[in-house]
mmCIF file of N, CA and C in Angstrom:
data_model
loop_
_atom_site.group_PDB
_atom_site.id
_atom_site.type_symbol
_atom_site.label_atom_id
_atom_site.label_comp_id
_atom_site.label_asym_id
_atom_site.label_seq_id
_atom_site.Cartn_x
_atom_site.Cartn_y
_atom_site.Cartn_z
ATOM 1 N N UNK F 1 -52.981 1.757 107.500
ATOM 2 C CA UNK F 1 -52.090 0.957 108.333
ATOM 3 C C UNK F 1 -52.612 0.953 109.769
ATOM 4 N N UNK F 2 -52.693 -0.286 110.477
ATOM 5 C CA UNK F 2 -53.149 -0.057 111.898
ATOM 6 C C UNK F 2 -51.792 -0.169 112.865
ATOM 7 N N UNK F 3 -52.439 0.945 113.868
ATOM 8 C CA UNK F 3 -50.854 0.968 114.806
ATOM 9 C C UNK F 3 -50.795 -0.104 115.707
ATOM 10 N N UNK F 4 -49.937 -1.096 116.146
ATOM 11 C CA UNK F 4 -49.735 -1.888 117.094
ATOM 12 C C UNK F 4 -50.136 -1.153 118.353
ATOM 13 N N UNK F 5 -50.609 -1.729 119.032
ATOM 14 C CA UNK F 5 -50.471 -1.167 120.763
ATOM 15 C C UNK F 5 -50.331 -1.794 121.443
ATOM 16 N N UNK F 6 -49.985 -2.988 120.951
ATOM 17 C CA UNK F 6 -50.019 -3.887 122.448
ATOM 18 C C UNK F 6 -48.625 -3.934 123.118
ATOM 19 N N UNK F 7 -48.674 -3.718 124.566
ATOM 20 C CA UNK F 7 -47.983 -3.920 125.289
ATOM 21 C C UNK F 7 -46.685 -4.929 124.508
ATOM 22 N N UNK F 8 -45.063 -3.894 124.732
ATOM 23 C CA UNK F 8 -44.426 -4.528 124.315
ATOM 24 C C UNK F 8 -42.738 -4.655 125.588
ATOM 25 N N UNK F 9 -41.896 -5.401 125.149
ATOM 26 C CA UNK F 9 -40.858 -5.521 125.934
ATOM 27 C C UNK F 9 -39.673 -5.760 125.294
ATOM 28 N N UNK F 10 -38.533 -5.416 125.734
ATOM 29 C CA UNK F 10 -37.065 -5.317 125.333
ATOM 30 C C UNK F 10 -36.721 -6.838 124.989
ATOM 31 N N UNK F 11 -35.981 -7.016 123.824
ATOM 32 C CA UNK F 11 -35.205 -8.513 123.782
ATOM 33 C C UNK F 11 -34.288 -8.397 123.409
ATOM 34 N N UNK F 12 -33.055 -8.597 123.639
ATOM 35 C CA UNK F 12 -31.854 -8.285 123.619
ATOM 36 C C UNK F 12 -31.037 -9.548 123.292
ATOM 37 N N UNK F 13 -30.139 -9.615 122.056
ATOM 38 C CA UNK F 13 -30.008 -10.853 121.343
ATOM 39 C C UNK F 13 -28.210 -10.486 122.024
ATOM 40 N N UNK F 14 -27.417 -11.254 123.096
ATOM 41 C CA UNK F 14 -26.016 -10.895 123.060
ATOM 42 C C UNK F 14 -24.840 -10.826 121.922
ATOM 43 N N UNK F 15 -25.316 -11.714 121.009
ATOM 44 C CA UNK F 15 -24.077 -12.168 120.231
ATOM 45 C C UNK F 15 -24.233 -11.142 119.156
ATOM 46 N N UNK F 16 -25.123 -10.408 118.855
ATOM 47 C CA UNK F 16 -25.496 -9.320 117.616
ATOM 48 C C UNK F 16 -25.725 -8.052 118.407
ATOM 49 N N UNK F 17 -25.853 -8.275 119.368
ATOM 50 C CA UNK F 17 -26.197 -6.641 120.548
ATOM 51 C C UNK F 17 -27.326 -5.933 119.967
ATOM 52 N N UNK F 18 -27.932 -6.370 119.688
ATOM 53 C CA UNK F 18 -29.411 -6.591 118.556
ATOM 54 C C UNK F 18 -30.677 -6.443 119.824
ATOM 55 N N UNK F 19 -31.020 -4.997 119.647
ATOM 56 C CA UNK F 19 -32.222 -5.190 120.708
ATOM 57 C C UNK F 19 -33.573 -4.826 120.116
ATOM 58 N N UNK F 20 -34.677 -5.782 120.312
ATOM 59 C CA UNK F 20 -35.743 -5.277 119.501
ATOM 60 C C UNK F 20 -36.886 -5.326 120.177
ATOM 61 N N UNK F 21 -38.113 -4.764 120.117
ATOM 62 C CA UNK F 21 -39.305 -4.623 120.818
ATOM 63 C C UNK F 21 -40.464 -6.017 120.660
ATOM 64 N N UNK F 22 -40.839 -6.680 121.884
ATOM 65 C CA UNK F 22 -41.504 -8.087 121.219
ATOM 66 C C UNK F 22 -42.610 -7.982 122.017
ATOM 67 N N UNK F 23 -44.065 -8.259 122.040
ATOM 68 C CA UNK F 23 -45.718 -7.813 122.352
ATOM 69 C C UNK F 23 -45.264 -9.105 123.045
ATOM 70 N N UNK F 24 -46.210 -9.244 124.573
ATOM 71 C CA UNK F 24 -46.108 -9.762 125.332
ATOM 72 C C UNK F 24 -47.144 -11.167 125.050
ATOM 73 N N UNK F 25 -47.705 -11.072 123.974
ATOM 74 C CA UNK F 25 -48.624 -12.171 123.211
ATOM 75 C C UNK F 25 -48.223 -13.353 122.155
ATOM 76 N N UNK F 26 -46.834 -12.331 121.391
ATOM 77 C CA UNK F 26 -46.539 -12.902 120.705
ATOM 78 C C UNK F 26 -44.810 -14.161 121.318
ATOM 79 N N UNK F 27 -44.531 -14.862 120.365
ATOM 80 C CA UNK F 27 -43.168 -15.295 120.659
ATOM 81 C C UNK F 27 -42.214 -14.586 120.686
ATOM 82 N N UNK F 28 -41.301 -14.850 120.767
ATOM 83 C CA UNK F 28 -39.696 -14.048 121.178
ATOM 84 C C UNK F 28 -39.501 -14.268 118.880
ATOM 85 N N UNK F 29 -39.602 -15.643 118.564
ATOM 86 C CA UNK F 29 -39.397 -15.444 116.972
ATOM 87 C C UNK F 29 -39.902 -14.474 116.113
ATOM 88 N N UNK F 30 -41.535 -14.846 116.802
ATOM 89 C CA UNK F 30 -42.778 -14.261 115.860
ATOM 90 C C UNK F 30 -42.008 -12.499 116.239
ATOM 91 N N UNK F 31 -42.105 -12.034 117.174
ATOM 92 C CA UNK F 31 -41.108 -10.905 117.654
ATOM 93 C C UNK F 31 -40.157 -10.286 116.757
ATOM 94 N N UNK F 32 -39.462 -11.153 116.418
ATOM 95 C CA UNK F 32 -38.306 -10.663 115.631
ATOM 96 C C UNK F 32 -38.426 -10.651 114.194
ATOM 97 N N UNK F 33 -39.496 -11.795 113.949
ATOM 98 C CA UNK F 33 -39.592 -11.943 112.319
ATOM 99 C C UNK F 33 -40.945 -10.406 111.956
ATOM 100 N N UNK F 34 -41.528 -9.975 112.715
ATOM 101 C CA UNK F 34 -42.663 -9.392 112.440
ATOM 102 C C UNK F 34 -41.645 -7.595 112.155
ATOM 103 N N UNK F 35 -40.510 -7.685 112.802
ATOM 104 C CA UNK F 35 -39.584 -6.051 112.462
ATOM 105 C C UNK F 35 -38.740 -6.479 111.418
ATOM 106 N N UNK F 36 -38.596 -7.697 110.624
ATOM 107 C CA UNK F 36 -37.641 -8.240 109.957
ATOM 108 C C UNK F 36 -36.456 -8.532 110.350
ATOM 109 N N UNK F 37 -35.912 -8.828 111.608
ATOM 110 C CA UNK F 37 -34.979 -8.937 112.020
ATOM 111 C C UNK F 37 -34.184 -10.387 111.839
ATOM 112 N N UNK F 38 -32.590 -10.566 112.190
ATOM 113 C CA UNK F 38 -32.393 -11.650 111.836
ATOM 114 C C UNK F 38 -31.520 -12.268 112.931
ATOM 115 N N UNK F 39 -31.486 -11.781 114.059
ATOM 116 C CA UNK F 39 -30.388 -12.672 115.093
ATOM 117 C C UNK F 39 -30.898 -13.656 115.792
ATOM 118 N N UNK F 40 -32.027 -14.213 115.715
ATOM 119 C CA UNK F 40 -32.247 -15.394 116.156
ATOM 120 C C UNK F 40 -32.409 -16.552 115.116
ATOM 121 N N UNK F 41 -31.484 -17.874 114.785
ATOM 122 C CA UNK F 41 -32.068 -18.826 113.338
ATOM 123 C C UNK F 41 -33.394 -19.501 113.493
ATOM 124 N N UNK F 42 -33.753 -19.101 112.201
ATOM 125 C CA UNK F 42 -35.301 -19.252 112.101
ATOM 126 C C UNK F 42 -35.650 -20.909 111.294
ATOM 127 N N UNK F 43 -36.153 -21.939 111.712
ATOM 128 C CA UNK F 43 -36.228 -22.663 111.424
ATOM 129 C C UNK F 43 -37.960 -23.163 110.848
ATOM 130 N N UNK F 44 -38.857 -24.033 111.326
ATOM 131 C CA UNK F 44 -39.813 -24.416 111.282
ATOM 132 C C UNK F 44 -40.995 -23.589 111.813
ATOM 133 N N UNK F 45 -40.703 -22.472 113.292
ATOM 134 C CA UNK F 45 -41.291 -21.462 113.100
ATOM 135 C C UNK F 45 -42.308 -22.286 114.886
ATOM 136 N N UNK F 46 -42.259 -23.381 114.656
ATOM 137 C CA UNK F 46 -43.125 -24.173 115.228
ATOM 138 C C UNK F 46 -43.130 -25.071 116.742
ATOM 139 N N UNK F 47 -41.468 -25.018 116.662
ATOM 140 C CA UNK F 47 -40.807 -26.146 117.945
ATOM 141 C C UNK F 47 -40.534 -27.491 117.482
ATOM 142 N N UNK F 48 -40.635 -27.564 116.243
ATOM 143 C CA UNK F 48 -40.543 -29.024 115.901
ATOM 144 C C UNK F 48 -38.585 -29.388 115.208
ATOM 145 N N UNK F 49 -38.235 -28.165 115.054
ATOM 146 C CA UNK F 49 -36.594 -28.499 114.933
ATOM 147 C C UNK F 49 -36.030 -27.617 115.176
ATOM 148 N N UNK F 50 -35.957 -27.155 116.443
ATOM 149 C CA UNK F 50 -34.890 -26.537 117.581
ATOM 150 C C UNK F 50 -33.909 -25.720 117.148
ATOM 151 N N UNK F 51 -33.963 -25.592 115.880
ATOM 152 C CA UNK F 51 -33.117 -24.152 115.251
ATOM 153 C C UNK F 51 -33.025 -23.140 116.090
ATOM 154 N N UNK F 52 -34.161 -22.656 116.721
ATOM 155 C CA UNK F 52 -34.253 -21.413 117.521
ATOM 156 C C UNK F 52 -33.893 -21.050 118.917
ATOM 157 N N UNK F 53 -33.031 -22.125 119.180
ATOM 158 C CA UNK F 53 -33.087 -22.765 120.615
ATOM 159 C C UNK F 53 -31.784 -21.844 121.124
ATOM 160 N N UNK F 54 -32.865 -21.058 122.339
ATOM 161 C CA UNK F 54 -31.304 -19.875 122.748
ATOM 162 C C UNK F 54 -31.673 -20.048 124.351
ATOM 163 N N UNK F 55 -30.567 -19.709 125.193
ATOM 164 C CA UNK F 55 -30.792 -19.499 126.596
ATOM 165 C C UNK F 55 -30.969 -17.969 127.487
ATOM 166 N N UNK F 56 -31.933 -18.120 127.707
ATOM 167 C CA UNK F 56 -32.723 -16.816 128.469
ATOM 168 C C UNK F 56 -31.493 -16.364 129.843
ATOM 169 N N UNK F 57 -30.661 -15.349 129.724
ATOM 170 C CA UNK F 57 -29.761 -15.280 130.388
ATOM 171 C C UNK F 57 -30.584 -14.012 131.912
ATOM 172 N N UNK F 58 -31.431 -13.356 131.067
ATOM 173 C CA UNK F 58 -32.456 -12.266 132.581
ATOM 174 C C UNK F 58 -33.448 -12.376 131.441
ATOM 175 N N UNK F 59 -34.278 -11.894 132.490
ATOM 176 C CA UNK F 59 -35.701 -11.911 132.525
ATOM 177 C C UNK F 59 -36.294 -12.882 132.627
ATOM 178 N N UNK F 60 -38.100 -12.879 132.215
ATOM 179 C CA UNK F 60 -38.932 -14.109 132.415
ATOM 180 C C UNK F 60 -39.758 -14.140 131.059
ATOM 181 N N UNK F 61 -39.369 -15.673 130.520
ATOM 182 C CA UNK F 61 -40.620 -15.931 129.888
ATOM 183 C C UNK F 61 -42.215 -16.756 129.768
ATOM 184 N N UNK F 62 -42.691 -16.904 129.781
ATOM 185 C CA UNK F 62 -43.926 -17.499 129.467
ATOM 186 C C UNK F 62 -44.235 -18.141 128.395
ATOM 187 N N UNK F 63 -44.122 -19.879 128.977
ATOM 188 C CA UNK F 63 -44.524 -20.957 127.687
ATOM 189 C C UNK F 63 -45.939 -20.243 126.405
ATOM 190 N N UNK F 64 -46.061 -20.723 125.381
ATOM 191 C CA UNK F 64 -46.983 -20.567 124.459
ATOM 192 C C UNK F 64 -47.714 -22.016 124.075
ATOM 193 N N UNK F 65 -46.772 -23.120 124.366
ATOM 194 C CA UNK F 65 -47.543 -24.625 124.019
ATOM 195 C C UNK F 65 -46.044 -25.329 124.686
ATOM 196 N N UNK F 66 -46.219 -26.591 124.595
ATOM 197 C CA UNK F 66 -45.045 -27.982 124.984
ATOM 198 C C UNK F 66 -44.029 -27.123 124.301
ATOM 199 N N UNK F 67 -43.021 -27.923 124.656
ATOM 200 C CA UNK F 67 -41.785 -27.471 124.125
ATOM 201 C C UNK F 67 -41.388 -28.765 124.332
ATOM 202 N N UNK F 68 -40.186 -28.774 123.010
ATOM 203 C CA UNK F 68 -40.018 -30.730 122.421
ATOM 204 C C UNK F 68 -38.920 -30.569 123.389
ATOM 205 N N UNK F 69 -39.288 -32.196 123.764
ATOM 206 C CA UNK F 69 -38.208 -32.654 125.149
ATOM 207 C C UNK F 69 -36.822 -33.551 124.030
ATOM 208 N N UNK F 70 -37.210 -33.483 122.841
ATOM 209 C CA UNK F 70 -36.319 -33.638 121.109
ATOM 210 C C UNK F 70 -35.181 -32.826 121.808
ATOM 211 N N UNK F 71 -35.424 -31.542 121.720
ATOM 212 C CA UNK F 71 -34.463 -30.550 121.388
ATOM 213 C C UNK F 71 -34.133 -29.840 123.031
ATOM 214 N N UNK F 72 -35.171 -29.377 124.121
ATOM 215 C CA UNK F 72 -34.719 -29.214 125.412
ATOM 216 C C UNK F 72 -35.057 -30.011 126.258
ATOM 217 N N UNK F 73 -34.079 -30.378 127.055
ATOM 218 C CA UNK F 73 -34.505 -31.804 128.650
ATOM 219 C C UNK F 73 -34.899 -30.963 129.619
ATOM 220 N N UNK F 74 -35.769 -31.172 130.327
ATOM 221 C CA UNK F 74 -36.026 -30.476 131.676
ATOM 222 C C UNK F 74 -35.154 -29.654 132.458
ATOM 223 N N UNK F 75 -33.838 -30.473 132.192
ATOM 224 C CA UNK F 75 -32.885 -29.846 132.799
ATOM 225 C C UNK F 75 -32.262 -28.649 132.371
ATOM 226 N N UNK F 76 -32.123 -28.343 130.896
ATOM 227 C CA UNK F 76 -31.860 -27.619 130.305
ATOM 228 C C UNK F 76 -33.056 -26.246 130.232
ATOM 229 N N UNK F 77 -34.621 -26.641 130.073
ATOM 230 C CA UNK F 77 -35.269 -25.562 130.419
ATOM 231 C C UNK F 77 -35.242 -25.085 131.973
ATOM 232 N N UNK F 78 -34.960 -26.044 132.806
ATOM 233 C CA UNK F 78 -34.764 -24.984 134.119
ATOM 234 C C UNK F 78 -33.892 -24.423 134.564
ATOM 235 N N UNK F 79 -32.759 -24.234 133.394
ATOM 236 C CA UNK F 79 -31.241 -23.647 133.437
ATOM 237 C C UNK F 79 -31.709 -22.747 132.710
ATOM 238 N N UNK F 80 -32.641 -22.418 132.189
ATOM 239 C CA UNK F 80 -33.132 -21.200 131.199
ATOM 240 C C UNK F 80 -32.961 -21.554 129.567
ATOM 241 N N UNK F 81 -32.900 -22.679 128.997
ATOM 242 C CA UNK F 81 -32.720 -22.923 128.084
ATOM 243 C C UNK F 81 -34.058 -23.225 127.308
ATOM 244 N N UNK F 82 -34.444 -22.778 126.257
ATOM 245 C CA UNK F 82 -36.003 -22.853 125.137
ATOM 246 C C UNK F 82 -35.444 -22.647 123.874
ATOM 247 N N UNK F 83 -37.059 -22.818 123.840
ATOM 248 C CA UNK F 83 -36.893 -22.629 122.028
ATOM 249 C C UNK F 83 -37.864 -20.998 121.666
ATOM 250 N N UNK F 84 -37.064 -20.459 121.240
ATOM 251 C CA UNK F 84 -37.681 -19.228 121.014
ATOM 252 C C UNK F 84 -38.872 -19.078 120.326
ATOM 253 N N UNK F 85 -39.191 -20.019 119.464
ATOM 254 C CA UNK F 85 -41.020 -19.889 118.714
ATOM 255 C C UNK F 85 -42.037 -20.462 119.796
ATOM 256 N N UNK F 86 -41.472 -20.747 121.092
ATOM 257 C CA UNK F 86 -42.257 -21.581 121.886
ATOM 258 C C UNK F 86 -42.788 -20.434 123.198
ATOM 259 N N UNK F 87 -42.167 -19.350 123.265
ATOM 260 C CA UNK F 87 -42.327 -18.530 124.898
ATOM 261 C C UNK F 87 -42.630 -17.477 124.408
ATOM 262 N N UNK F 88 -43.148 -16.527 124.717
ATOM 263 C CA UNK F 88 -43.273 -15.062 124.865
ATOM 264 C C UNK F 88 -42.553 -14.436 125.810
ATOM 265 N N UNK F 89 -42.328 -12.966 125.843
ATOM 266 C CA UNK F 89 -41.649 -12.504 127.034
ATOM 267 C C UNK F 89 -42.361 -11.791 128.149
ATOM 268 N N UNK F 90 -42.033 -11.901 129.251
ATOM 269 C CA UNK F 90 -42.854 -11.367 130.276
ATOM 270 C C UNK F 90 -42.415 -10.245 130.751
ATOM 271 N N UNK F 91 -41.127 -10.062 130.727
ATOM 272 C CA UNK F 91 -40.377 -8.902 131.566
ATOM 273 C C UNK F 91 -39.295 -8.874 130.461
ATOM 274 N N UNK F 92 -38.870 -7.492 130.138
ATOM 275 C CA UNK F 92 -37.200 -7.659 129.090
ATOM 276 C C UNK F 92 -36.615 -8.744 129.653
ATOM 277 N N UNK F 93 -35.691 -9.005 128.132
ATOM 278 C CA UNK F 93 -35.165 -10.357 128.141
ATOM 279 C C UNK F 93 -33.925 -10.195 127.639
ATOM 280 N N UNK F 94 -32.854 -10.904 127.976
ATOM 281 C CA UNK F 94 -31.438 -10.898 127.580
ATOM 282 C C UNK F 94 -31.434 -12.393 127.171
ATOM 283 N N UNK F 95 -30.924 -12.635 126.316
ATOM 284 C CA UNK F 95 -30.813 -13.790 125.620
ATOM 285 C C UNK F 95 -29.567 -13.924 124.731
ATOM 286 N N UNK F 96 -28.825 -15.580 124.776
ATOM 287 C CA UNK F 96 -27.869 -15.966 123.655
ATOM 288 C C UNK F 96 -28.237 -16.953 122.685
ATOM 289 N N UNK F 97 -28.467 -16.904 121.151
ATOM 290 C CA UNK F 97 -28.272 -18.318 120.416
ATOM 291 C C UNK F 97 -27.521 -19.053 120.806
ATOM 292 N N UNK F 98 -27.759 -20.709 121.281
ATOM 293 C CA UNK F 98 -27.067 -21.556 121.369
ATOM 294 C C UNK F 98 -26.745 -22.117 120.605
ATOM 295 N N UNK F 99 -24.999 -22.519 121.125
ATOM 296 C CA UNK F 99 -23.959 -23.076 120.284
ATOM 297 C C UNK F 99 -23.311 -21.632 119.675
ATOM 298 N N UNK F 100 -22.781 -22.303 118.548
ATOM 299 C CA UNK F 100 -21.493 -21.173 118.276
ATOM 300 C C UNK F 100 -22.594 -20.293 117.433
ATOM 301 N N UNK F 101 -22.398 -19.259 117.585
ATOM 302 C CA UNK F 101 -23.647 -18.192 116.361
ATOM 303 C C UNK F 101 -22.875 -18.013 115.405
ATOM 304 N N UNK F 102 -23.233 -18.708 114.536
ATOM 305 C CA UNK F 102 -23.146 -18.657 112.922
ATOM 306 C C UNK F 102 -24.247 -18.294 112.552
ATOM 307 N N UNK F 103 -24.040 -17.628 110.809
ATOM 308 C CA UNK F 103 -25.583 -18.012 110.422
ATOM 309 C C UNK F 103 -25.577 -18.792 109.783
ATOM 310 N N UNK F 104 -27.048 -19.415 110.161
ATOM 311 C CA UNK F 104 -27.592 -20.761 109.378
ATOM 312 C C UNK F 104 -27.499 -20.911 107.809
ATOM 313 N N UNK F 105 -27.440 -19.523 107.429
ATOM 314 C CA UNK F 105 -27.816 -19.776 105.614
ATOM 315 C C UNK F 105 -26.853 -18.499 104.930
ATOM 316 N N UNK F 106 -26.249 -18.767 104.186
ATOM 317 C CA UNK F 106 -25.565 -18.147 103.057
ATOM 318 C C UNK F 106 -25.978 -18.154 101.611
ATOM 319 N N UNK F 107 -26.254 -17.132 101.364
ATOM 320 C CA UNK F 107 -26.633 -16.758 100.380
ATOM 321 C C UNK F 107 -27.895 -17.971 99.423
ATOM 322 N N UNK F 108 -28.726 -18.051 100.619
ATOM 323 C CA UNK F 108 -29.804 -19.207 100.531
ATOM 324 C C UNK F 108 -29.392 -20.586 100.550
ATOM 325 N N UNK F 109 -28.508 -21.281 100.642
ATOM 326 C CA UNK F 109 -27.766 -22.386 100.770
ATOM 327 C C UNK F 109 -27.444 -22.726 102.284
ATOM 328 N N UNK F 110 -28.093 -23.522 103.188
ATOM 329 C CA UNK F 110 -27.700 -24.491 104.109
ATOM 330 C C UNK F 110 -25.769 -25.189 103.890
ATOM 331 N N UNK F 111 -25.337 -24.544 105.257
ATOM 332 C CA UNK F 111 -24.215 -25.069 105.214
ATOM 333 C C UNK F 111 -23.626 -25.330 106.889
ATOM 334 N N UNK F 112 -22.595 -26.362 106.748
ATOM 335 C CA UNK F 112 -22.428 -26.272 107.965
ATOM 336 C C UNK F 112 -20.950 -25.897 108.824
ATOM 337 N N UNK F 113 -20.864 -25.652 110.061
ATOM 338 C CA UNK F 113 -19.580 -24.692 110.164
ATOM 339 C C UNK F 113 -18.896 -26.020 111.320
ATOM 340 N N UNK F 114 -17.858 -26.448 111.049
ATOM 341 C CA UNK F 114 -16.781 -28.030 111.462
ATOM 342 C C UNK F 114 -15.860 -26.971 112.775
ATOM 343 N N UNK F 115 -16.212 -27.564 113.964
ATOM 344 C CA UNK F 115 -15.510 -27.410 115.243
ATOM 345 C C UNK F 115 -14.085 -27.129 115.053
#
């Protein structure tokens, strides 16, 4: 087994109080999916359908590629709003899933939760 070493940082999911360790290389997703974790919804993996889309409440992150202007407007990323397969973290991070946190999938079945 090889040991990780790379430089890592706090991410702190509010709605699950879910805090997990994420390499300053990788994404905030890739992050969470690599300890098996599950408080952020995992979608395409990619930026291409905004499943993952949470607002950075402290700290700083650092883009990884575009981020779809689909799913965040300018305005919304300079309010701290991304898509989590899209940034890495630079400094610990406090973060909320946006919209109401449900989870996305029950018992492997897509469903949806009515206002």
């Amino acid at each position: 087994m090889i040991l990780d070493t790379r430089p890592k940082v706090s991410v702190h999911v509010a709605q699950t109080n879910e805090t997990f360790l994420c390499a300053n290389d990788e994404s905030l997703l890739q992050g969470m999916l690599r300890l098996g974790r599950k408080s952020i919804p995992v979608g395409c993996v990619n930026g291409g359908c905004g499943v993952c889309k949470v607002h950075v409440l402290e700290g700083q992150c650092r883009p990884l590629g575009p981020i779809s202007r689909a799913h965040v407007s300018a305005a919304e990323e300079a309010d701290g709003l991304t898509l989590a397969c899209r940034v890495a973290p630079v400094t610990a991070i406090e973060l909320k899933v946006v919209g109401k946190f449900e989870k996305p999938f029950s018992k492997g079945f897509a469903f949806t939760v009515n206002p």
